[in-house]
CSV table of C-alpha atoms in Angstrom, one decimal:
chain,number,residue,atom,x,y,z
A,220,UNK,CA,5.7,-16.2,25.0
A,221,UNK,CA,9.4,-13.9,25.7
A,222,UNK,CA,9.9,-11.0,27.2
A,223,UNK,CA,12.3,-8.5,26.3
A,224,UNK,CA,13.5,-5.5,28.3
A,225,UNK,CA,16.5,-5.2,26.5
A,226,UNK,CA,16.9,-2.4,23.4
A,227,UNK,CA,20.6,-3.9,22.7
A,228,UNK,CA,18.6,-7.6,22.3
A,229,UNK,CA,19.6,-9.3,18.7
A,230,UNK,CA,16.0,-9.8,17.8
A,231,UNK,CA,15.7,-6.1,18.7
A,232,UNK,CA,18.1,-5.3,16.2
A,233,UNK,CA,17.0,-7.7,13.5
A,234,UNK,CA,13.3,-6.3,13.6
A,235,UNK,CA,15.0,-2.6,13.8
A,236,UNK,CA,16.1,-3.4,10.3
A,237,UNK,CA,12.3,-3.9,8.9
A,238,UNK,CA,12.3,0.0,8.2
A,239,UNK,CA,14.6,-0.7,5.4
A,240,UNK,CA,13.6,-2.3,2.4
A,241,UNK,CA,16.7,-4.5,2.0
A,242,UNK,CA,16.1,-5.9,5.9
A,243,UNK,CA,11.9,-6.6,4.6
A,244,UNK,CA,13.6,-8.6,1.4
A,245,UNK,CA,16.1,-10.2,3.1
A,246,UNK,CA,14.2,-11.3,6.3
A,247,UNK,CA,11.2,-11.7,3.7
A,248,UNK,CA,8.8,-9.9,7.0
A,249,UNK,CA,7.9,-6.4,7.6
A,250,UNK,CA,6.2,-4.3,10.4
A,251,UNK,CA,2.4,-3.5,10.7
A,252,UNK,CA,2.0,-0.6,14.1
A,253,UNK,CA,-1.0,-0.2,15.8
A,254,UNK,CA,-3.8,-2.7,17.0
A,255,UNK,CA,-6.3,-1.3,13.8
A,256,UNK,CA,-3.7,-2.6,11.5
A,257,UNK,CA,-2.3,-6.0,13.3
A,258,UNK,CA,-6.1,-6.8,13.8
A,259,UNK,CA,-7.0,-6.4,10.0
A,260,UNK,CA,-3.9,-8.8,9.4
A,261,UNK,CA,-5.2,-11.1,11.8
A,262,UNK,CA,-8.9,-11.0,10.2
A,263,UNK,CA,-7.6,-11.4,7.0
A,264,UNK,CA,-5.2,-14.2,7.8
A,265,UNK,CA,-2.1,-13.0,6.8
A,266,UNK,CA,1.1,-15.0,8.3
A,267,UNK,CA,1.7,-12.9,11.5
A,268,UNK,CA,5.2,-14.2,12.7
A,269,UNK,CA,5.1,-12.7,16.3
A,270,UNK,CA,2.8,-10.0,18.0
A,271,UNK,CA,5.0,-7.6,20.0
A,272,UNK,CA,2.8,-6.3,23.4
A,273,UNK,CA,4.3,-3.6,25.3
A,274,UNK,CA,2.8,-3.1,29.3
A,275,UNK,CA,0.4,-0.1,27.4
A,276,UNK,CA,-1.1,-2.7,24.7
A,277,UNK,CA,-1.1,-5.2,27.1
A,278,UNK,CA,-3.6,-2.9,29.3
A,279,UNK,CA,-5.6,-1.8,26.3
A,280,UNK,CA,-5.6,-4.7,24.9
A,281,UNK,CA,-5.7,-7.9,27.1
A,282,UNK,CA,-8.4,-9.8,26.2
A,283,UNK,CA,-7.5,-9.7,22.5
A,284,UNK,CA,-4.1,-11.1,22.9
A,285,UNK,CA,-5.9,-13.9,24.7
A,286,UNK,CA,-8.1,-14.9,22.3
A,287,UNK,CA,-5.6,-14.9,19.7
A,288,UNK,CA,-3.6,-17.9,19.3
A,289,UNK,CA,-0.6,-16.8,18.2
A,290,UNK,CA,2.8,-16.2,19.1
A,291,UNK,CA,3.2,-13.0,21.2
A,292,UNK,CA,6.6,-11.3,22.7
A,293,UNK,CA,6.1,-9.1,25.7
A,294,UNK,CA,8.8,-5.6,25.4
A,295,UNK,CA,9.1,-2.8,27.6
A,296,UNK,CA,8.2,0.8,26.6
A,297,UNK,CA,11.9,1.4,25.9
A,298,UNK,CA,11.7,-1.4,23.3
A,299,UNK,CA,8.9,-1.1,22.0
A,300,UNK,CA,9.6,3.0,21.1
A,301,UNK,CA,13.0,2.0,19.7
A,302,UNK,CA,11.2,-0.5,17.3
A,303,UNK,CA,8.7,1.8,16.7
A,304,UNK,CA,8.7,5.3,13.9
A,305,UNK,CA,5.6,6.8,16.1
A,306,UNK,CA,6.2,9.5,18.7
A,307,UNK,CA,3.9,7.8,20.8
A,308,UNK,CA,3.4,4.0,19.9
A,309,UNK,CA,-0.2,2.5,20.7
A,310,UNK,CA,2.0,-0.2,22.3
A,311,UNK,CA,1.3,-3.0,19.7
A,312,UNK,CA,2.9,-3.6,16.3
A,313,UNK,CA,3.1,-7.4,14.5
A,314,UNK,CA,6.1,-8.6,12.4
A,315,UNK,CA,3.9,-10.4,9.1
A,316,UNK,CA,5.4,-12.4,6.4
A,317,UNK,CA,6.0,-10.8,3.1
A,318,UNK,CA,2.9,-12.3,1.2
A,319,UNK,CA,4.0,-15.0,-2.0
A,320,UNK,CA,3.7,-13.5,-5.4
A,321,UNK,CA,0.6,-14.9,-6.7
A,322,UNK,CA,-0.1,-14.8,-10.9
A,323,UNK,CA,-2.1,-11.4,-11.6
A,324,UNK,CA,-5.6,-11.3,-12.9
A,325,UNK,CA,-5.7,-10.0,-16.2
A,326,UNK,CA,-9.5,-8.8,-15.6
A,327,UNK,CA,-11.4,-5.9,-13.4
A,328,UNK,CA,-10.7,-2.6,-13.3
A,329,UNK,CA,-6.7,-2.3,-12.2
A,330,UNK,CA,-5.0,1.1,-11.2
A,331,UNK,CA,-1.0,1.6,-12.7
A,332,UNK,CA,1.0,3.5,-10.7
A,333,UNK,CA,4.1,5.0,-12.5
A,334,UNK,CA,7.3,6.2,-10.3
A,335,UNK,CA,4.9,7.6,-7.7
A,336,UNK,CA,7.8,8.2,-5.3
A,337,UNK,CA,6.2,9.2,-2.0
A,338,UNK,CA,4.3,6.7,0.3
A,339,UNK,CA,1.9,8.5,1.8
A,340,UNK,CA,0.3,9.3,-2.1
A,341,UNK,CA,1.2,5.4,-2.9
A,342,UNK,CA,-1.0,4.2,0.3
A,343,UNK,CA,-3.7,6.7,0.0
A,344,UNK,CA,-4.6,5.5,-3.7
A,345,UNK,CA,-4.0,1.6,-2.7
A,346,UNK,CA,-7.2,2.7,-0.4
A,347,UNK,CA,-8.8,4.7,-2.2
A,348,UNK,CA,-8.7,1.8,-5.0
A,349,UNK,CA,-10.0,-0.7,-2.3
A,350,UNK,CA,-12.9,2.1,-1.6
A,351,UNK,CA,-13.5,2.3,-5.4
A,352,UNK,CA,-14.2,-1.5,-5.6
A,353,UNK,CA,-11.0,-2.1,-7.9
A,354,UNK,CA,-9.7,-5.5,-8.6
A,355,UNK,CA,-5.6,-4.3,-7.7
A,356,UNK,CA,-2.9,-2.0,-7.9
A,357,UNK,CA,0.6,-2.6,-9.8
A,358,UNK,CA,3.1,-0.7,-9.0
A,359,UNK,CA,5.5,0.5,-11.3
A,360,UNK,CA,9.1,0.7,-10.9
A,361,UNK,CA,10.2,4.3,-8.8
A,362,UNK,CA,7.0,3.6,-7.0
A,363,UNK,CA,7.4,3.9,-3.1
A,364,UNK,CA,7.5,0.4,-1.3
A,365,UNK,CA,4.1,-0.5,0.3
A,366,UNK,CA,6.1,-2.5,3.4
A,367,UNK,CA,7.0,1.3,4.7
A,368,UNK,CA,5.7,2.0,7.6
A,369,UNK,CA,4.0,5.7,6.2
A,370,UNK,CA,2.9,3.7,3.5
A,371,UNK,CA,1.3,0.8,5.4
A,372,UNK,CA,-0.6,3.7,7.9
A,373,UNK,CA,-2.1,5.5,4.8
A,374,UNK,CA,-3.7,2.0,3.3
A,375,UNK,CA,-4.9,1.3,6.4
A,376,UNK,CA,-4.9,-2.7,6.0
A,377,UNK,CA,-6.2,-2.0,2.3
A,378,UNK,CA,-3.2,-4.2,1.0
A,379,UNK,CA,-5.4,-7.3,2.6
A,380,UNK,CA,-8.2,-6.3,0.5
A,381,UNK,CA,-7.4,-5.9,-2.9
A,382,UNK,CA,-4.7,-7.4,-5.4
A,383,UNK,CA,-1.1,-5.9,-5.6
A,384,UNK,CA,1.1,-6.6,-8.3
A,385,UNK,CA,4.9,-5.3,-8.9
A,386,UNK,CA,6.7,-4.9,-12.5
A,387,UNK,CA,6.9,-2.4,-15.4
A,388,UNK,CA,4.3,-0.5,-16.4
A,389,UNK,CA,4.6,-0.6,-20.3
A,390,UNK,CA,4.9,-4.4,-20.3
A,391,UNK,CA,1.5,-4.5,-18.4
A,392,UNK,CA,-0.1,-1.9,-20.2
A,393,UNK,CA,0.2,-4.6,-23.5
A,394,UNK,CA,-0.6,-7.0,-21.3
A,395,UNK,CA,-4.1,-5.3,-21.1
A,396,UNK,CA,-4.4,-4.5,-25.1
A,397,UNK,CA,-4.0,-8.0,-26.1
A,398,UNK,CA,-6.7,-9.3,-23.0
A,399,UNK,CA,-9.5,-6.3,-24.5
A,400,UNK,CA,-8.9,-3.9,-21.8
A,401,UNK,CA,-8.9,0.0,-22.4
A,402,UNK,CA,-5.7,1.4,-21.1
A,403,UNK,CA,-6.1,5.1,-20.0
A,404,UNK,CA,-3.0,7.4,-18.9
A,405,UNK,CA,-3.8,10.6,-16.6
A,406,UNK,CA,-2.1,14.3,-18.2
A,407,UNK,CA,-2.7,17.6,-17.0
A,408,UNK,CA,-3.1,18.6,-20.9
A,409,UNK,CA,-5.9,20.6,-22.1
A,410,UNK,CA,-5.8,18.4,-25.5
A,411,UNK,CA,-5.9,15.3,-24.0
A,412,UNK,CA,-9.8,13.1,-23.3
A,413,UNK,CA,-11.9,15.1,-20.8
A,414,UNK,CA,-12.6,12.0,-18.1
A,415,UNK,CA,-16.1,12.0,-17.4
A,416,UNK,CA,-16.7,12.4,-21.4
A,417,UNK,CA,-15.3,8.3,-21.5
A,418,UNK,CA,-18.2,5.6,-20.9
A,419,UNK,CA,-17.6,3.8,-17.9
A,420,UNK,CA,-16.4,0.1,-18.0
A,421,UNK,CA,-15.9,-2.8,-15.6
A,422,UNK,CA,-13.0,-3.8,-17.5
A,423,UNK,CA,-10.1,-0.9,-17.2
A,424,UNK,CA,-6.6,0.1,-16.7
A,425,UNK,CA,-5.8,3.7,-15.2
A,426,UNK,CA,-2.6,4.8,-14.7
A,427,UNK,CA,-1.4,7.8,-12.4
A,428,UNK,CA,2.0,9.1,-12.8
A,429,UNK,CA,4.8,10.9,-10.7
A,430,UNK,CA,3.8,13.8,-8.4
A,431,UNK,CA,6.4,16.2,-10.5
A,432,UNK,CA,6.0,14.8,-14.1
A,433,UNK,CA,3.2,12.9,-14.2
A,434,UNK,CA,2.8,9.8,-16.2
A,435,UNK,CA,6.1,9.1,-18.5
A,436,UNK,CA,5.8,10.0,-22.3
A,437,UNK,CA,6.2,6.7,-23.6
A,438,UNK,CA,3.7,5.3,-21.4
A,439,UNK,CA,1.3,7.4,-22.5
A,440,UNK,CA,1.9,6.8,-26.4
A,441,UNK,CA,1.0,3.4,-25.6
A,442,UNK,CA,-2.7,4.1,-23.8
A,443,UNK,CA,-5.9,3.9,-25.3
A,444,UNK,CA,-6.4,7.6,-24.5
A,445,UNK,CA,-5.4,10.0,-21.9
A,446,UNK,CA,-7.7,11.4,-19.5
A,447,UNK,CA,-7.5,15.4,-18.1
A,448,UNK,CA,-9.5,16.6,-15.1
A,449,UNK,CA,-10.4,20.1,-15.5
A,450,UNK,CA,-9.4,22.9,-13.2
A,451,UNK,CA,-11.5,25.1,-12.5
A,452,UNK,CA,-10.0,27.9,-10.1
A,453,UNK,CA,-6.1,29.0,-10.1
A,454,UNK,CA,-4.3,25.6,-8.6
A,455,UNK,CA,-1.6,24.6,-10.5
A,456,UNK,CA,-2.6,20.6,-10.2
A,457,UNK,CA,-4.2,18.5,-8.7
A,458,UNK,CA,-2.4,16.1,-5.8
A,459,UNK,CA,-1.9,12.8,-7.4
A,460,UNK,CA,-3.8,11.0,-4.8
A,461,UNK,CA,-7.0,13.1,-4.8
A,462,UNK,CA,-6.5,12.7,-8.6
A,463,UNK,CA,-6.7,9.4,-8.7
A,464,UNK,CA,-9.7,9.1,-6.8
A,465,UNK,CA,-12.1,11.0,-8.8
A,466,UNK,CA,-11.1,8.9,-11.9
A,467,UNK,CA,-11.0,5.5,-10.4
A,468,UNK,CA,-14.8,6.7,-8.6
A,469,UNK,CA,-15.6,7.3,-12.1
A,470,UNK,CA,-15.3,4.0,-13.5
A,471,UNK,CA,-17.1,2.9,-10.2
């Protein structure tokens, strides 16, 4: 057990670097904040390197902490505030090792994200993919890092439940097609195929695109079909996370 009272502590400085993608890649670990996410990590048998507890957190979750055979570092409220990105920290965080890259299972139902830049949208779609029973989510180039704290808050632990992969959308589209799995893009275009006319299937790859530009044209040209969600009111478009939810549940 270690105790840290100063924000100038070397370990604290290293943890603060985990707010940036480069720091996460250099240290091969990331931060989780809040009891629910920390508990999800432990229950999912993620490689939890350390748990940080402030006096507030110790008071709230003392019994749970005693049950865990894990390293615990006690920190002052000032230190917790320095590491946290929340205006009012819950008093508990975890340092978790980045998972080892596994070979992708090219089967089942997959959500493919093309240059989706908002961390909240990415987290929402991963959480929805989990809820909709999808096999996994593939993060294409330009897509927000899932270990960004905002993405982690939006996912609410769903990255522990489904497969997450990274790579180039064009390449993985070809892999799905060679495996005989239909690949559908999403497009705000009334000339595209109405999503609710497409037959449901247990094997599918569904592509969602950038918040402003949508799915890149060169990717749309690779698909078996591109799906359109009708808009009945005066809204110009749907939020990408909402659109993804509608399309994923169509295939659920």
